[in-house]
């Protein structure tokens, strides 16, 4: 049902996250911590995404495997 992304697309997404994180760093330093956390949380979710499956669903399945 869910399709994994190609290796090229994953690498491209991660390159974008690193670039966006570095470019936003000078601006983000002066923002409140709550806003800064939200921005970097979004970048982290974007980094983790390797298929069109929602990240929260993938993490939930991964957590269930550790418990059982």
Short mmCIF file of C-alpha atoms in Angstrom, two decimals, residues 18-56:
data_model
loop_
_atom_site.label_atom_id
_atom_site.label_comp_id
_atom_site.label_asym_id
_atom_site.label_seq_id
_atom_site.Cartn_x
_atom_site.Cartn_y
_atom_site.Cartn_z
CA UNK A 18 20.80 20.00 5.85
CA UNK A 19 20.75 23.01 3.53
CA UNK A 20 17.53 24.40 5.06
CA UNK A 21 18.89 23.87 8.58
CA UNK A 22 22.13 25.67 7.80
CA UNK A 23 20.43 28.54 5.99
CA UNK A 24 17.83 29.02 8.73
CA UNK A 25 20.35 28.84 11.60
CA UNK A 26 21.17 32.60 11.72
CA UNK A 27 17.47 33.47 11.83
CA UNK A 28 16.37 30.66 14.15
CA UNK A 29 18.94 31.60 16.81
CA UNK A 30 16.97 34.77 17.54
CA UNK A 31 13.53 33.11 17.67
CA UNK A 32 11.89 31.89 20.88
CA UNK A 33 12.71 28.33 21.88
CA UNK A 34 9.17 27.07 21.17
CA UNK A 35 9.32 28.30 17.57
CA UNK A 36 12.85 27.00 17.15
CA UNK A 37 11.75 23.57 18.40
CA UNK A 38 8.84 23.48 15.98
CA UNK A 39 11.05 24.34 13.00
CA UNK A 40 13.68 21.73 13.81
CA UNK A 41 11.00 19.15 14.63
CA UNK A 42 9.55 19.65 11.15
CA UNK A 43 13.01 19.29 9.58
CA UNK A 44 13.58 16.10 11.59
CA UNK A 45 10.29 14.59 10.36
CA UNK A 46 11.22 15.53 6.80
CA UNK A 47 14.62 13.85 7.28
CA UNK A 48 13.08 10.61 8.57
CA UNK A 49 10.53 10.19 5.79
CA UNK A 50 11.58 7.36 3.48
CA UNK A 51 8.19 6.43 2.00
CA UNK A 52 4.75 7.92 1.52
CA UNK A 53 3.74 6.31 4.84
CA UNK A 54 3.19 8.90 7.59
CA UNK A 55 6.22 9.26 9.87
CA UNK A 56 4.13 8.83 13.04
#
